[in-house]
Short mmCIF file of C-alpha atoms in Angstrom, two decimals:
data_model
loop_
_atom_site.label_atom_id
_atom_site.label_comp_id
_atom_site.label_asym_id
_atom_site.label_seq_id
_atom_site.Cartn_x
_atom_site.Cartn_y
_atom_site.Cartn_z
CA UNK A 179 -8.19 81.53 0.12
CA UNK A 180 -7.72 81.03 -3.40
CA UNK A 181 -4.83 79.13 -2.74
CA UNK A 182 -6.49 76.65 -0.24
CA UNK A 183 -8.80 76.24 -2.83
CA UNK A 184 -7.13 75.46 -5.82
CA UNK A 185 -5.32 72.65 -3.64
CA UNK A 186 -8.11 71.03 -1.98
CA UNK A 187 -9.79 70.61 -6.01
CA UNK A 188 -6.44 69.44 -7.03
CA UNK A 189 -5.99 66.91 -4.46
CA UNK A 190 -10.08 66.18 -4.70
CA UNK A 191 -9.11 64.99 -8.23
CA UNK A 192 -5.96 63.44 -7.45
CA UNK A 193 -7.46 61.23 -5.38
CA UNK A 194 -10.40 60.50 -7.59
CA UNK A 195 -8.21 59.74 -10.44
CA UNK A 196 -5.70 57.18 -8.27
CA UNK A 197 -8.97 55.60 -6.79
CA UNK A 198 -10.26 55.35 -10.58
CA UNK A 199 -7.25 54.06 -12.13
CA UNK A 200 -6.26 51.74 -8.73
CA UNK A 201 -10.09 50.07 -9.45
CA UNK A 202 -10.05 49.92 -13.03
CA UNK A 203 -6.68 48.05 -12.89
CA UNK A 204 -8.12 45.76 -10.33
CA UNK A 205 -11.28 45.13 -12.37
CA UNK A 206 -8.94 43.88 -15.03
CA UNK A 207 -7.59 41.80 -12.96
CA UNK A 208 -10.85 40.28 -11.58
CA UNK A 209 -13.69 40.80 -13.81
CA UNK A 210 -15.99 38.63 -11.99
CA UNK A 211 -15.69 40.96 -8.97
CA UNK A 212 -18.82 43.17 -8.41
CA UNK A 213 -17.72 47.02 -8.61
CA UNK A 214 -16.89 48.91 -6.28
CA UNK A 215 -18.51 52.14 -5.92
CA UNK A 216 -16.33 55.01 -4.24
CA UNK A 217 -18.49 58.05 -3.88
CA UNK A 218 -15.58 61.04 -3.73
CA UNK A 219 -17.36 64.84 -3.81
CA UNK A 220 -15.73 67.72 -3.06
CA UNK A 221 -17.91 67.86 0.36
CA UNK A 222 -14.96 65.27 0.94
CA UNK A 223 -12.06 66.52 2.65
CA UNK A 224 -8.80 65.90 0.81
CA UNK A 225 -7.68 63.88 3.97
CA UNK A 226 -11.18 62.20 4.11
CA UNK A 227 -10.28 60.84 0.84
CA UNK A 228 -6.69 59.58 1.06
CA UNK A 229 -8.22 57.89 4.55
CA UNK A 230 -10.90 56.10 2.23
CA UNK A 231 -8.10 54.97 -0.31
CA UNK A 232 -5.72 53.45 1.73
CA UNK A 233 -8.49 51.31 3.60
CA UNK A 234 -9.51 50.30 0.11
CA UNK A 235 -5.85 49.72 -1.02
CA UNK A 236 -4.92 48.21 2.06
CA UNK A 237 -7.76 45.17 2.19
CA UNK A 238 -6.93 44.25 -1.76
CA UNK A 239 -3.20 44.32 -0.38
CA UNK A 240 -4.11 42.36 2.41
CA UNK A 241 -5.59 40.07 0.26
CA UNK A 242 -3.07 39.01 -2.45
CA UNK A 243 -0.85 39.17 0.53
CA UNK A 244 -2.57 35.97 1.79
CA UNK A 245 -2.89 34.48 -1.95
CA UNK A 246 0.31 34.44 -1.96
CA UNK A 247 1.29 32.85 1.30
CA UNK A 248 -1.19 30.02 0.61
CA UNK A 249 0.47 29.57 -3.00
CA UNK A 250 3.68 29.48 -0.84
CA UNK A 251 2.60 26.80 1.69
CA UNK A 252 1.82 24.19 -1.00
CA UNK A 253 5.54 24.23 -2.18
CA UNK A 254 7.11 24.37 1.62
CA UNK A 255 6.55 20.66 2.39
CA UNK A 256 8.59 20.13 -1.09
CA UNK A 257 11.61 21.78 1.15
CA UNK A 258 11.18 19.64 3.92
CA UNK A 259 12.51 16.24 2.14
CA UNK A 260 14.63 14.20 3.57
CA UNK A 261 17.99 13.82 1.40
CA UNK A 262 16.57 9.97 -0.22
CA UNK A 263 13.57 11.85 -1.07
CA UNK A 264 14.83 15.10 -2.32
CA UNK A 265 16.71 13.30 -4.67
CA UNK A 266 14.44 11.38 -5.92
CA UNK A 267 12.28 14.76 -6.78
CA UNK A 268 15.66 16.26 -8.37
CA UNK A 269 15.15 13.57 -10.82
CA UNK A 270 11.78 14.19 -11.63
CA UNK A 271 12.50 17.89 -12.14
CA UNK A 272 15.73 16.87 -14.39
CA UNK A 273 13.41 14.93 -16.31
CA UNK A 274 11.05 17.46 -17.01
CA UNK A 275 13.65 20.01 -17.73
CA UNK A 276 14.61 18.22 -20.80
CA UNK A 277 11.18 19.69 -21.83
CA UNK A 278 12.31 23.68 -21.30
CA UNK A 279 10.49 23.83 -17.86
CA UNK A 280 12.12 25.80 -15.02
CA UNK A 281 12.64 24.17 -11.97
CA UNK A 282 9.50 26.42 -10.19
CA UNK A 283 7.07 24.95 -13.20
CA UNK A 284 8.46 21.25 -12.54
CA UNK A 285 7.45 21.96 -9.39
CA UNK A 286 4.18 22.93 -9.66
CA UNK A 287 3.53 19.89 -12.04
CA UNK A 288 5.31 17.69 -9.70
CA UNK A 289 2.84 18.66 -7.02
CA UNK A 290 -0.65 18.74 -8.77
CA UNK A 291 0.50 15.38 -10.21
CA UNK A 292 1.54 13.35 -6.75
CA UNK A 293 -0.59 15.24 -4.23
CA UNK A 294 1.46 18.02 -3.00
CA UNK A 295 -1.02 20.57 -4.02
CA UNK A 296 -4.94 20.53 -4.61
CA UNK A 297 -5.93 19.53 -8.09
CA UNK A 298 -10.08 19.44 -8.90
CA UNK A 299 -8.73 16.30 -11.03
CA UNK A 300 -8.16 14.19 -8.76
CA UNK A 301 -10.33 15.37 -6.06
CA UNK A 302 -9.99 13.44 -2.86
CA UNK A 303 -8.53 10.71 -4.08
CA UNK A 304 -5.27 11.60 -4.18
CA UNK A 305 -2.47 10.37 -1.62
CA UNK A 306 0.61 12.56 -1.60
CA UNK A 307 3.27 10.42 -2.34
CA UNK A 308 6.99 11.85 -3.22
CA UNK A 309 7.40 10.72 -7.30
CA UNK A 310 9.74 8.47 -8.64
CA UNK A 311 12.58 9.21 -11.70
CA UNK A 312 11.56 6.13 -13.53
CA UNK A 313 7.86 6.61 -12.97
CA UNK A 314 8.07 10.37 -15.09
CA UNK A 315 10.56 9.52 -17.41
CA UNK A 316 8.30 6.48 -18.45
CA UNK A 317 5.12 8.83 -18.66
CA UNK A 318 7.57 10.74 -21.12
CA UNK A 319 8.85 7.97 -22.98
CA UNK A 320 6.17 6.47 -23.87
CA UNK A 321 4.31 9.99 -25.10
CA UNK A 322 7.24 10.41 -27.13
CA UNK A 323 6.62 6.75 -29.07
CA UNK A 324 2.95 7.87 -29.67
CA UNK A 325 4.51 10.22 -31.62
CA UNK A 326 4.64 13.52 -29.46
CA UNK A 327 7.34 15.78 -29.82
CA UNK A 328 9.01 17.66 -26.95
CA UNK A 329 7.26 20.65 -27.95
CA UNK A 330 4.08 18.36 -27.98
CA UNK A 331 4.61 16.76 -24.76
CA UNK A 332 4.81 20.81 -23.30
CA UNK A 333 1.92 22.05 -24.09
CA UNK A 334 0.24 18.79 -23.19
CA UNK A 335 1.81 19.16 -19.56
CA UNK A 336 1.01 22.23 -19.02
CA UNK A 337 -2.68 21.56 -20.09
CA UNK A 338 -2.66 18.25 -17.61
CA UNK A 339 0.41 18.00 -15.30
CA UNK A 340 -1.75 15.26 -13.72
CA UNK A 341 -0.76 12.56 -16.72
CA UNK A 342 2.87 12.72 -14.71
CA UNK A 343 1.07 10.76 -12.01
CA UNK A 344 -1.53 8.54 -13.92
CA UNK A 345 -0.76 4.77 -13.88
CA UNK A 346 1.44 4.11 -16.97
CA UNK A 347 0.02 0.65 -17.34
CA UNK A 348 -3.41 0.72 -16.28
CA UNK A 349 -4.47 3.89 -17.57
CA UNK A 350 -2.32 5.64 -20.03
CA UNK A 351 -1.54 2.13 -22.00
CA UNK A 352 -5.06 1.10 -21.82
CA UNK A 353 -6.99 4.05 -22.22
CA UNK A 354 -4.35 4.62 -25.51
CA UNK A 355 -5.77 0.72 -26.47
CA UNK A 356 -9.20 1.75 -26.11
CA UNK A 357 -9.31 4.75 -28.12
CA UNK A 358 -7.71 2.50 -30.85
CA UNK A 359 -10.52 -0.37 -30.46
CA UNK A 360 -13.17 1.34 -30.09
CA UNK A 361 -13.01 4.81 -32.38
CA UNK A 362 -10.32 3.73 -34.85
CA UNK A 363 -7.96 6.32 -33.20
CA UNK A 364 -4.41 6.54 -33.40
CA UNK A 365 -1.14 8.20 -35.06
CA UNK A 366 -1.77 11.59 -36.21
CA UNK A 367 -5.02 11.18 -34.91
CA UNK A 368 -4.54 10.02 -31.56
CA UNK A 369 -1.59 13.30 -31.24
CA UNK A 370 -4.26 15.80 -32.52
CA UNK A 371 -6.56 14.42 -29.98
CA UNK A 372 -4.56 14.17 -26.91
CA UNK A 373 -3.11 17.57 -27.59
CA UNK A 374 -6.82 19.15 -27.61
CA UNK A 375 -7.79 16.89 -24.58
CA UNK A 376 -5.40 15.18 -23.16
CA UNK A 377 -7.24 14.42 -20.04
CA UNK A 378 -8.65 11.18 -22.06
CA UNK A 379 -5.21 9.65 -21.10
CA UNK A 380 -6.21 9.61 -17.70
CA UNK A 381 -10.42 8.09 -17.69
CA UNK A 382 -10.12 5.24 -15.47
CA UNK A 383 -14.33 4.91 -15.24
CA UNK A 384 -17.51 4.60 -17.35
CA UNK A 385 -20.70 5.65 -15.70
CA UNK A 386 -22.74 4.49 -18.55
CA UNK A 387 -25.04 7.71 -17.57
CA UNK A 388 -25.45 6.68 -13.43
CA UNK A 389 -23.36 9.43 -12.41
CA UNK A 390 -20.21 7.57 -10.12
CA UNK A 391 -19.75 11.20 -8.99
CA UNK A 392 -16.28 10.86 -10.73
CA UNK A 393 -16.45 13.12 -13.67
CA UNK A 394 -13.32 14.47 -14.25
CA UNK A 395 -12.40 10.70 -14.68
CA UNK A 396 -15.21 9.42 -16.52
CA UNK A 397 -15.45 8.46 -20.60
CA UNK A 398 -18.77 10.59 -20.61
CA UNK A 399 -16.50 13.04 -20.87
CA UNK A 400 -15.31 12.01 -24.14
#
């Protein structure tokens, strides 16, 4: 009897503690989440509880499971080029790898910046189209005569991958003009700025206050 005892309180507080540490981690994780409450007393059975927990474990499981899968799917079509195509994306990676970025980050730029994968930035707007060599390595060029350094032009990347499919002429040129004309801004000003938000390199609209429902586009922003 004694025996039986002892093991059903040790399991009793095995299982709390795993339950405890297995939510606490998952808080972390997602703070935002509203707790859960797991009510474990030792009217509980021991088997009772390791029933509860693996439900519990197995849903969260469940979950990332399908993050993941969806993360997956956006990068799939990328496979599916045909061999004109594919290289022309090899040379858009090789491009950005001059810049330290492994070939998964490329991609992931790549995509948010020419449609491959959702980006609030462009919203609907956005036609997937498969990028061109020339068309990133002039994006990069250019950065690099405003003065950005490699180092410069990764962090701004990573902040906006999006510039990597903004029109070179009509937007990054002209936008670059603007902040010039109108605020005075350029060399080590225009860097610090487009390294804090480089987003600016990309406002191709002016609501003037009459929302165009375009905001992540818009000079109010600036």
């Amino acid at each position: 009897m004694l025996g039986n005892s002892l093991a059903s309180s040790f399991l009793t507080y095995e299982s709390a503690t795993l339950c405890s540490t297995y939510f606490s981690d998952l808080s972390a994780f997602a703070p935002n989440c509203a707790p859960l409450k797991l009510n474990i007393s030792h009217r509980i059975t021991p088997n009772a509880q390791s029933n509860v927990f693996r439900q519990r474990s197995c849903k969260f499981v469940g979950a990332s499971r399908n993050w993941g899968l969806h993360s997956v799917s956006q990068t799939q079509s990328v496979a599916l080029l045909e061999n004109e195509e594919r290289k022309m994306w090899d040379s858009c990676r090789q491009a950005l790898s001059t810049l330290k970025f492994s070939v998964e980050e490329a991609d992931v730029i790549l995509s948010k910046a020419f449609g491959w994968a959702h980006s609030p930035y462009w919203g609907e707007e956005r036609v997937k189209e498969v990028p061109k060599g020339e068309m990133v390595n002039g994006t990069l060029d250019y950065l690099r005569n405003l003065g950005l350094s490699d180092d410069d032009l990764y962090k701004l990347l990573k902040k906006f991958p999006e510039v990597c499919g903004c029109s070179l002429n009509d937007e990054l040129k002209m936008n670059v003009a603007t902040l010039e004309k109108e605020w005075g801004i350029k060399g080590t000003s225009l860097r610090s700025l487009l390294l804090r938000n480089p987003k600016v390199l990309g406002y191709n609209v002016d609501c003037k206050g009459d929302c165009m429902a375009q905001c992540t586009r818009c000079w109010v922003r600036f």
